[in-house]
JSON list of C-alpha atoms in Angstrom, two decimals:
[
{"chain": "A", "resi": 1, "resn": "MET", "atom": "CA", "xyz": [109.15, 116.06, 61.44]},
{"chain": "A", "resi": 2, "resn": "GLY", "atom": "CA", "xyz": [112.17, 118.37, 61.29]},
{"chain": "A", "resi": 3, "resn": "ASP", "atom": "CA", "xyz": [111.76, 121.66, 63.06]},
{"chain": "A", "resi": 4, "resn": "ASN", "atom": "CA", "xyz": [107.97, 121.66, 62.98]},
{"chain": "A", "resi": 5, "resn": "PRO", "atom": "CA", "xyz": [107.03, 122.77, 66.52]},
{"chain": "A", "resi": 6, "resn": "VAL", "atom": "CA", "xyz": [103.54, 121.27, 66.29]},
{"chain": "A", "resi": 7, "resn": "MET", "atom": "CA", "xyz": [104.85, 117.82, 65.36]},
{"chain": "A", "resi": 8, "resn": "ARG", "atom": "CA", "xyz": [107.56, 118.05, 68.03]},
{"chain": "A", "resi": 9, "resn": "GLY", "atom": "CA", "xyz": [104.88, 118.91, 70.60]},
{"chain": "A", "resi": 10, "resn": "ILE", "atom": "CA", "xyz": [102.69, 115.99, 69.53]},
{"chain": "A", "resi": 11, "resn": "SER", "atom": "CA", "xyz": [105.66, 113.63, 69.60]},
{"chain": "A", "resi": 12, "resn": "TRP", "atom": "CA", "xyz": [106.69, 114.83, 73.07]},
{"chain": "A", "resi": 13, "resn": "PHE", "atom": "CA", "xyz": [103.14, 114.42, 74.38]},
{"chain": "A", "resi": 14, "resn": "ALA", "atom": "CA", "xyz": [102.78, 110.91, 72.93]},
{"chain": "A", "resi": 15, "resn": "GLU", "atom": "CA", "xyz": [106.14, 109.80, 74.35]},
{"chain": "A", "resi": 16, "resn": "HIS", "atom": "CA", "xyz": [105.43, 111.10, 77.84]},
{"chain": "A", "resi": 17, "resn": "PHE", "atom": "CA", "xyz": [101.81, 109.98, 77.80]},
{"chain": "A", "resi": 18, "resn": "ILE", "atom": "CA", "xyz": [102.75, 106.34, 77.24]},
{"chain": "A", "resi": 19, "resn": "GLY", "atom": "CA", "xyz": [105.69, 106.81, 79.62]},
{"chain": "A", "resi": 20, "resn": "LEU", "atom": "CA", "xyz": [103.24, 107.65, 82.40]},
{"chain": "A", "resi": 21, "resn": "PHE", "atom": "CA", "xyz": [101.47, 104.33, 81.92]},
{"chain": "A", "resi": 22, "resn": "ASN", "atom": "CA", "xyz": [104.77, 102.46, 81.63]},
{"chain": "A", "resi": 23, "resn": "GLU", "atom": "CA", "xyz": [105.82, 103.87, 85.00]},
{"chain": "A", "resi": 24, "resn": "ALA", "atom": "CA", "xyz": [102.44, 102.97, 86.51]},
{"chain": "A", "resi": 25, "resn": "ALA", "atom": "CA", "xyz": [102.80, 99.42, 85.20]},
{"chain": "A", "resi": 26, "resn": "THR", "atom": "CA", "xyz": [106.28, 99.18, 86.74]},
{"chain": "A", "resi": 27, "resn": "GLN", "atom": "CA", "xyz": [104.95, 100.35, 90.09]},
{"chain": "A", "resi": 28, "resn": "PHE", "atom": "CA", "xyz": [102.06, 97.87, 89.87]},
{"chain": "A", "resi": 29, "resn": "ALA", "atom": "CA", "xyz": [104.47, 95.03, 89.12]},
{"chain": "A", "resi": 30, "resn": "GLY", "atom": "CA", "xyz": [106.46, 96.06, 92.19]},
{"chain": "A", "resi": 31, "resn": "LEU", "atom": "CA", "xyz": [103.30, 95.88, 94.31]},
{"chain": "A", "resi": 32, "resn": "VAL", "atom": "CA", "xyz": [102.36, 92.45, 92.93]},
{"chain": "A", "resi": 33, "resn": "THR", "atom": "CA", "xyz": [105.77, 91.01, 93.83]},
{"chain": "A", "resi": 34, "resn": "GLY", "atom": "CA", "xyz": [106.20, 93.02, 97.03]},
{"chain": "A", "resi": 35, "resn": "ILE", "atom": "CA", "xyz": [103.46, 94.40, 99.25]},
{"chain": "A", "resi": 36, "resn": "LEU", "atom": "CA", "xyz": [100.44, 92.42, 97.96]},
{"chain": "A", "resi": 37, "resn": "PRO", "atom": "CA", "xyz": [101.73, 88.96, 98.97]},
{"chain": "A", "resi": 38, "resn": "LEU", "atom": "CA", "xyz": [102.69, 90.40, 102.38]},
{"chain": "A", "resi": 39, "resn": "LEU", "atom": "CA", "xyz": [99.20, 91.83, 102.87]},
{"chain": "A", "resi": 40, "resn": "MET", "atom": "CA", "xyz": [97.53, 88.59, 101.84]},
{"chain": "A", "resi": 41, "resn": "VAL", "atom": "CA", "xyz": [99.67, 86.50, 104.19]},
{"chain": "A", "resi": 42, "resn": "MET", "atom": "CA", "xyz": [99.13, 88.91, 107.10]},
{"chain": "A", "resi": 43, "resn": "LEU", "atom": "CA", "xyz": [95.35, 88.98, 106.55]},
{"chain": "A", "resi": 44, "resn": "THR", "atom": "CA", "xyz": [95.25, 85.19, 106.43]},
{"chain": "A", "resi": 45, "resn": "ALA", "atom": "CA", "xyz": [97.36, 84.97, 109.59]},
{"chain": "A", "resi": 46, "resn": "MET", "atom": "CA", "xyz": [95.11, 87.40, 111.49]},
{"chain": "A", "resi": 47, "resn": "TYR", "atom": "CA", "xyz": [91.95, 85.53, 110.48]},
{"chain": "A", "resi": 48, "resn": "ALA", "atom": "CA", "xyz": [93.58, 82.23, 111.46]},
{"chain": "A", "resi": 49, "resn": "ILE", "atom": "CA", "xyz": [94.67, 83.60, 114.86]},
{"chain": "A", "resi": 50, "resn": "THR", "atom": "CA", "xyz": [91.17, 84.96, 115.51]},
{"chain": "A", "resi": 51, "resn": "THR", "atom": "CA", "xyz": [89.69, 81.57, 114.62]},
{"chain": "A", "resi": 52, "resn": "TRP", "atom": "CA", "xyz": [92.17, 79.70, 116.84]},
{"chain": "A", "resi": 53, "resn": "ILE", "atom": "CA", "xyz": [91.60, 82.03, 119.78]},
{"chain": "A", "resi": 54, "resn": "GLY", "atom": "CA", "xyz": [87.87, 81.82, 119.32]},
{"chain": "A", "resi": 55, "resn": "GLU", "atom": "CA", "xyz": [85.27, 84.52, 118.79]},
{"chain": "A", "resi": 56, "resn": "GLU", "atom": "CA", "xyz": [84.10, 84.33, 122.40]},
{"chain": "A", "resi": 57, "resn": "ARG", "atom": "CA", "xyz": [87.58, 84.98, 123.82]},
{"chain": "A", "resi": 58, "resn": "VAL", "atom": "CA", "xyz": [88.13, 87.84, 121.37]},
{"chain": "A", "resi": 59, "resn": "THR", "atom": "CA", "xyz": [84.79, 89.31, 122.45]},
{"chain": "A", "resi": 60, "resn": "HIS", "atom": "CA", "xyz": [85.77, 89.08, 126.13]},
{"chain": "A", "resi": 61, "resn": "ALA", "atom": "CA", "xyz": [89.12, 90.77, 125.42]},
{"chain": "A", "resi": 62, "resn": "ILE", "atom": "CA", "xyz": [87.37, 93.62, 123.61]},
{"chain": "A", "resi": 63, "resn": "GLN", "atom": "CA", "xyz": [84.80, 94.05, 126.39]},
{"chain": "A", "resi": 64, "resn": "TRP", "atom": "CA", "xyz": [87.62, 94.11, 128.96]},
{"chain": "A", "resi": 65, "resn": "ALA", "atom": "CA", "xyz": [89.46, 96.79, 126.96]},
{"chain": "A", "resi": 66, "resn": "GLY", "atom": "CA", "xyz": [86.28, 98.88, 126.84]},
{"chain": "A", "resi": 67, "resn": "ARG", "atom": "CA", "xyz": [86.01, 99.26, 130.63]},
{"chain": "A", "resi": 68, "resn": "TRP", "atom": "CA", "xyz": [88.48, 102.13, 131.15]},
{"chain": "A", "resi": 69, "resn": "ALA", "atom": "CA", "xyz": [89.15, 105.20, 129.02]},
{"chain": "A", "resi": 70, "resn": "ILE", "atom": "CA", "xyz": [92.89, 104.54, 128.71]},
{"chain": "A", "resi": 71, "resn": "THR", "atom": "CA", "xyz": [92.33, 101.06, 127.25]},
{"chain": "A", "resi": 72, "resn": "ARG", "atom": "CA", "xyz": [89.08, 101.97, 125.49]},
{"chain": "A", "resi": 73, "resn": "TYR", "atom": "CA", "xyz": [90.92, 104.47, 123.30]},
{"chain": "A", "resi": 74, "resn": "THR", "atom": "CA", "xyz": [94.23, 102.61, 122.85]},
{"chain": "A", "resi": 75, "resn": "ILE", "atom": "CA", "xyz": [94.04, 98.81, 123.19]},
{"chain": "A", "resi": 76, "resn": "MET", "atom": "CA", "xyz": [90.48, 98.49, 121.91]},
{"chain": "A", "resi": 77, "resn": "PRO", "atom": "CA", "xyz": [91.04, 100.45, 118.65]},
{"chain": "A", "resi": 78, "resn": "PHE", "atom": "CA", "xyz": [94.35, 98.63, 118.16]},
{"chain": "A", "resi": 79, "resn": "LEU", "atom": "CA", "xyz": [92.75, 95.18, 118.52]},
{"chain": "A", "resi": 80, "resn": "ALA", "atom": "CA", "xyz": [89.82, 96.24, 116.34]},
{"chain": "A", "resi": 81, "resn": "MET", "atom": "CA", "xyz": [92.10, 97.38, 113.52]},
{"chain": "A", "resi": 82, "resn": "LEU", "atom": "CA", "xyz": [94.50, 94.45, 113.93]},
{"chain": "A", "resi": 83, "resn": "LEU", "atom": "CA", "xyz": [91.85, 91.71, 113.94]},
{"chain": "A", "resi": 84, "resn": "LEU", "atom": "CA", "xyz": [89.04, 93.09, 111.78]},
{"chain": "A", "resi": 85, "resn": "THR", "atom": "CA", "xyz": [90.91, 95.70, 109.69]},
{"chain": "A", "resi": 86, "resn": "ASN", "atom": "CA", "xyz": [89.35, 98.80, 108.14]},
{"chain": "A", "resi": 87, "resn": "PRO", "atom": "CA", "xyz": [86.34, 99.27, 107.83]},
{"chain": "A", "resi": 88, "resn": "MET", "atom": "CA", "xyz": [85.03, 96.30, 109.88]},
{"chain": "A", "resi": 89, "resn": "ALA", "atom": "CA", "xyz": [86.99, 97.52, 112.92]},
{"chain": "A", "resi": 90, "resn": "TYR", "atom": "CA", "xyz": [84.27, 100.03, 113.81]},
{"chain": "A", "resi": 91, "resn": "THR", "atom": "CA", "xyz": [81.81, 97.23, 114.55]},
{"chain": "A", "resi": 92, "resn": "PHE", "atom": "CA", "xyz": [83.64, 96.60, 117.84]},
{"chain": "A", "resi": 93, "resn": "GLY", "atom": "CA", "xyz": [81.84, 99.72, 119.05]},
{"chain": "A", "resi": 94, "resn": "ARG", "atom": "CA", "xyz": [78.79, 97.55, 119.65]},
{"chain": "A", "resi": 95, "resn": "PHE", "atom": "CA", "xyz": [80.44, 96.31, 122.85]},
{"chain": "A", "resi": 96, "resn": "LEU", "atom": "CA", "xyz": [80.37, 99.82, 124.34]},
{"chain": "A", "resi": 97, "resn": "PRO", "atom": "CA", "xyz": [77.63, 101.89, 125.97]},
{"chain": "A", "resi": 98, "resn": "GLU", "atom": "CA", "xyz": [76.04, 104.32, 123.54]},
{"chain": "A", "resi": 99, "resn": "ARG", "atom": "CA", "xyz": [77.70, 107.36, 125.12]},
{"chain": "A", "resi": 100, "resn": "TYR", "atom": "CA", "xyz": [81.19, 106.01, 124.32]},
{"chain": "A", "resi": 101, "resn": "LYS", "atom": "CA", "xyz": [80.59, 104.96, 120.72]},
{"chain": "A", "resi": 102, "resn": "PRO", "atom": "CA", "xyz": [81.38, 108.34, 119.08]},
{"chain": "A", "resi": 103, "resn": "ALA", "atom": "CA", "xyz": [84.71, 108.55, 120.92]},
{"chain": "A", "resi": 104, "resn": "PHE", "atom": "CA", "xyz": [85.58, 104.95, 120.04]},
{"chain": "A", "resi": 105, "resn": "TYR", "atom": "CA", "xyz": [84.88, 105.64, 116.37]},
{"chain": "A", "resi": 106, "resn": "ASP", "atom": "CA", "xyz": [86.99, 108.80, 116.48]},
{"chain": "A", "resi": 107, "resn": "SER", "atom": "CA", "xyz": [89.96, 107.03, 118.03]},
{"chain": "A", "resi": 108, "resn": "THR", "atom": "CA", "xyz": [89.69, 103.99, 115.74]},
{"chain": "A", "resi": 109, "resn": "VAL", "atom": "CA", "xyz": [89.38, 105.94, 112.51]},
{"chain": "A", "resi": 110, "resn": "SER", "atom": "CA", "xyz": [92.35, 108.07, 113.60]},
{"chain": "A", "resi": 111, "resn": "PHE", "atom": "CA", "xyz": [94.43, 104.91, 113.99]},
{"chain": "A", "resi": 112, "resn": "CYS", "atom": "CA", "xyz": [93.86, 103.75, 110.40]},
{"chain": "A", "resi": 113, "resn": "HIS", "atom": "CA", "xyz": [97.20, 105.10, 109.21]},
{"chain": "A", "resi": 114, "resn": "PRO", "atom": "CA", "xyz": [99.59, 104.80, 112.19]},
{"chain": "A", "resi": 115, "resn": "ILE", "atom": "CA", "xyz": [98.91, 101.07, 112.45]},
{"chain": "A", "resi": 116, "resn": "THR", "atom": "CA", "xyz": [100.06, 100.48, 108.86]},
{"chain": "A", "resi": 117, "resn": "ALA", "atom": "CA", "xyz": [103.65, 101.20, 109.87]},
{"chain": "A", "resi": 118, "resn": "LEU", "atom": "CA", "xyz": [103.84, 97.81, 111.62]},
{"chain": "A", "resi": 119, "resn": "PHE", "atom": "CA", "xyz": [100.69, 96.04, 110.38]},
{"chain": "A", "resi": 120, "resn": "PRO", "atom": "CA", "xyz": [100.02, 97.09, 106.76]},
{"chain": "A", "resi": 121, "resn": "HIS", "atom": "CA", "xyz": [97.16, 94.59, 106.36]},
{"chain": "A", "resi": 122, "resn": "ALA", "atom": "CA", "xyz": [95.01, 96.62, 108.80]},
{"chain": "A", "resi": 123, "resn": "ASN", "atom": "CA", "xyz": [94.36, 99.35, 106.23]},
{"chain": "A", "resi": 124, "resn": "ALA", "atom": "CA", "xyz": [95.74, 97.94, 103.00]},
{"chain": "A", "resi": 125, "resn": "GLY", "atom": "CA", "xyz": [93.67, 100.25, 100.81]},
{"chain": "A", "resi": 126, "resn": "GLU", "atom": "CA", "xyz": [95.53, 103.29, 102.14]},
{"chain": "A", "resi": 127, "resn": "ILE", "atom": "CA", "xyz": [99.04, 101.90, 102.59]},
{"chain": "A", "resi": 128, "resn": "PHE", "atom": "CA", "xyz": [100.22, 104.72, 100.32]},
{"chain": "A", "resi": 129, "resn": "VAL", "atom": "CA", "xyz": [100.00, 107.10, 103.32]},
{"chain": "A", "resi": 130, "resn": "TRP", "atom": "CA", "xyz": [102.69, 105.21, 105.24]},
{"chain": "A", "resi": 131, "resn": "ALA", "atom": "CA", "xyz": [104.64, 104.67, 102.02]},
{"chain": "A", "resi": 132, "resn": "GLY", "atom": "CA", "xyz": [104.69, 108.43, 101.50]},
{"chain": "A", "resi": 133, "resn": "VAL", "atom": "CA", "xyz": [105.73, 109.14, 105.09]},
{"chain": "A", "resi": 134, "resn": "SER", "atom": "CA", "xyz": [108.56, 106.60, 105.00]},
{"chain": "A", "resi": 135, "resn": "ALA", "atom": "CA", "xyz": [109.82, 107.11, 101.44]},
{"chain": "A", "resi": 136, "resn": "GLY", "atom": "CA", "xyz": [112.25, 109.89, 102.34]},
{"chain": "A", "resi": 137, "resn": "VAL", "atom": "CA", "xyz": [113.70, 107.97, 105.28]},
{"chain": "A", "resi": 138, "resn": "GLN", "atom": "CA", "xyz": [114.18, 104.87, 103.14]},
{"chain": "A", "resi": 139, "resn": "GLN", "atom": "CA", "xyz": [116.30, 106.90, 100.74]},
{"chain": "A", "resi": 140, "resn": "ALA", "atom": "CA", "xyz": [118.16, 109.12, 103.23]},
{"chain": "A", "resi": 141, "resn": "ALA", "atom": "CA", "xyz": [118.66, 106.69, 106.14]},
{"chain": "A", "resi": 142, "resn": "PRO", "atom": "CA", "xyz": [117.36, 103.16, 105.49]},
{"chain": "A", "resi": 143, "resn": "ASP", "atom": "CA", "xyz": [118.70, 101.98, 108.87]},
{"chain": "A", "resi": 144, "resn": "LYS", "atom": "CA", "xyz": [116.23, 104.32, 110.61]},
{"chain": "A", "resi": 145, "resn": "TYR", "atom": "CA", "xyz": [113.17, 102.85, 108.87]},
{"chain": "A", "resi": 146, "resn": "ALA", "atom": "CA", "xyz": [112.26, 100.53, 111.77]},
{"chain": "A", "resi": 147, "resn": "THR", "atom": "CA", "xyz": [112.70, 103.35, 114.29]},
{"chain": "A", "resi": 148, "resn": "LEU", "atom": "CA", "xyz": [110.39, 105.58, 112.27]},
{"chain": "A", "resi": 149, "resn": "ALA", "atom": "CA", "xyz": [107.78, 102.81, 112.02]},
{"chain": "A", "resi": 150, "resn": "ILE", "atom": "CA", "xyz": [107.78, 102.26, 115.80]},
{"chain": "A", "resi": 151, "resn": "LEU", "atom": "CA", "xyz": [107.60, 105.98, 116.58]},
{"chain": "A", "resi": 152, "resn": "TYR", "atom": "CA", "xyz": [104.82, 106.50, 114.01]},
{"chain": "A", "resi": 153, "resn": "PHE", "atom": "CA", "xyz": [102.86, 103.68, 115.67]},
{"chain": "A", "resi": 154, "resn": "LEU", "atom": "CA", "xyz": [103.43, 104.93, 119.24]},
{"chain": "A", "resi": 155, "resn": "VAL", "atom": "CA", "xyz": [102.59, 108.55, 118.41]},
{"chain": "A", "resi": 156, "resn": "GLY", "atom": "CA", "xyz": [99.41, 107.24, 116.79]},
{"chain": "A", "resi": 157, "resn": "LEU", "atom": "CA", "xyz": [98.44, 105.53, 120.06]},
{"chain": "A", "resi": 158, "resn": "ILE", "atom": "CA", "xyz": [98.99, 108.77, 122.00]},
{"chain": "A", "resi": 159, "resn": "VAL", "atom": "CA", "xyz": [96.96, 110.79, 119.49]},
{"chain": "A", "resi": 160, "resn": "ILE", "atom": "CA", "xyz": [93.99, 108.38, 119.51]},
{"chain": "A", "resi": 161, "resn": "LEU", "atom": "CA", "xyz": [93.94, 108.40, 123.31]},
{"chain": "A", "resi": 162, "resn": "ILE", "atom": "CA", "xyz": [93.78, 112.20, 123.30]},
{"chain": "A", "resi": 163, "resn": "ARG", "atom": "CA", "xyz": [91.11, 112.22, 120.59]},
{"chain": "A", "resi": 164, "resn": "GLY", "atom": "CA", "xyz": [89.04, 109.56, 122.34]},
{"chain": "A", "resi": 165, "resn": "ILE", "atom": "CA", "xyz": [89.05, 111.37, 125.68]},
{"chain": "A", "resi": 166, "resn": "ALA", "atom": "CA", "xyz": [88.30, 114.71, 124.01]},
{"chain": "A", "resi": 167, "resn": "THR", "atom": "CA", "xyz": [85.42, 113.28, 121.98]},
{"chain": "A", "resi": 168, "resn": "GLN", "atom": "CA", "xyz": [84.00, 111.50, 125.04]},
{"chain": "A", "resi": 169, "resn": "TRP", "atom": "CA", "xyz": [84.07, 114.81, 126.92]},
{"chain": "A", "resi": 170, "resn": "MET", "atom": "CA", "xyz": [82.38, 116.65, 124.03]},
{"chain": "A", "resi": 171, "resn": "THR", "atom": "CA", "xyz": [79.76, 113.90, 123.69]},
{"chain": "A", "resi": 172, "resn": "GLY", "atom": "CA", "xyz": [78.92, 114.30, 127.38]},
{"chain": "A", "resi": 173, "resn": "ILE", "atom": "CA", "xyz": [78.48, 118.06, 126.92]},
{"chain": "A", "resi": 174, "resn": "LEU", "atom": "CA", "xyz": [76.22, 117.57, 123.89]},
{"chain": "A", "resi": 175, "resn": "ILE", "atom": "CA", "xyz": [74.10, 114.97, 125.71]},
{"chain": "A", "resi": 176, "resn": "LYS", "atom": "CA", "xyz": [73.48, 117.45, 128.53]},
{"chain": "A", "resi": 177, "resn": "ARG", "atom": "CA", "xyz": [73.02, 120.45, 126.27]},
{"chain": "A", "resi": 178, "resn": "GLY", "atom": "CA", "xyz": [70.52, 118.59, 124.11]},
{"chain": "A", "resi": 179, "resn": "GLY", "atom": "CA", "xyz": [68.55, 117.31, 127.09]},
{"chain": "A", "resi": 180, "resn": "HIS", "atom": "CA", "xyz": [69.22, 113.67, 126.28]},
{"chain": "A", "resi": 181, "resn": "GLU", "atom": "CA", "xyz": [70.33, 112.50, 129.72]},
{"chain": "A", "resi": 182, "resn": "GLU", "atom": "CA", "xyz": [67.22, 110.38, 130.31]},
{"chain": "A", "resi": 183, "resn": "THR", "atom": "CA", "xyz": [67.59, 108.71, 126.93]},
{"chain": "A", "resi": 184, "resn": "PHE", "atom": "CA", "xyz": [71.21, 107.80, 127.59]},
{"chain": "A", "resi": 185, "resn": "LYS", "atom": "CA", "xyz": [70.31, 106.66, 131.09]},
{"chain": "A", "resi": 186, "resn": "ARG", "atom": "CA", "xyz": [67.96, 104.14, 129.48]},
{"chain": "A", "resi": 187, "resn": "TYR", "atom": "CA", "xyz": [70.74, 103.13, 127.08]},
{"chain": "A", "resi": 188, "resn": "ASP", "atom": "CA", "xyz": [73.07, 102.58, 130.05]},
{"chain": "A", "resi": 189, "resn": "GLU", "atom": "CA", "xyz": [70.49, 100.46, 131.85]},
{"chain": "A", "resi": 190, "resn": "ALA", "atom": "CA", "xyz": [69.93, 98.38, 128.73]},
{"chain": "A", "resi": 191, "resn": "TYR", "atom": "CA", "xyz": [73.69, 97.92, 128.34]},
{"chain": "A", "resi": 192, "resn": "ALA", "atom": "CA", "xyz": [73.98, 96.81, 131.99]},
{"chain": "A", "resi": 193, "resn": "GLU", "atom": "CA", "xyz": [71.32, 94.20, 131.30]},
{"chain": "A", "resi": 194, "resn": "GLY", "atom": "CA", "xyz": [73.35, 92.81, 128.43]},
{"chain": "A", "resi": 195, "resn": "ARG", "atom": "CA", "xyz": [71.55, 94.48, 125.54]},
{"chain": "A", "resi": 196, "resn": "ILE", "atom": "CA", "xyz": [74.73, 95.86, 124.04]},
{"chain": "A", "resi": 197, "resn": "GLN", "atom": "CA", "xyz": [72.99, 97.76, 121.24]},
{"chain": "A", "resi": 198, "resn": "GLY", "atom": "CA", "xyz": [70.91, 99.81, 123.68]},
{"chain": "A", "resi": 199, "resn": "VAL", "atom": "CA", "xyz": [67.24, 100.66, 123.26]},
{"chain": "A", "resi": 200, "resn": "THR", "atom": "CA", "xyz": [65.47, 102.96, 120.84]},
{"chain": "A", "resi": 201, "resn": "GLU", "atom": "CA", "xyz": [62.29, 103.87, 122.67]}
]
């Protein structure tokens, strides 16, 4: 090869190209022996707990949490993400009147990442977000990792409450502005009668 710049360039590219895949394989091996078993065990535990508690009791807990705005946009999204994980968590919206479903979705989808700080199984496909947030703290101050995780989780709860209330308010404005009050009145009546999905006519 000698001093041939073309050959040196090709050699450098080949070395670093395969190095990229070697590093990716190392990271993957770390996941297989680290986070993946944790996620599998946590998912299994959550499904087992839900089965032991019983679907009916879980349903009652979710319906209770949906009664008031403060629990509808904090406890309800938390339980949905914890028990069903992303993306099945959004199906808990069926227990709410139609007018509250957009706000519930907004608060739940906004909680996808904060919950991974303490419960990584809830959104395992995007655990890299929390890993990126916490990477610097793990290197600079590993003893503060737990504190960061708790604060990240708590701030997430505050943010989803704000988003839920704001979206509920905006939904109310749009219902009035669009002249849909009668339609949503029928939805509310259907919900009161136990038809939790509302009516379409």
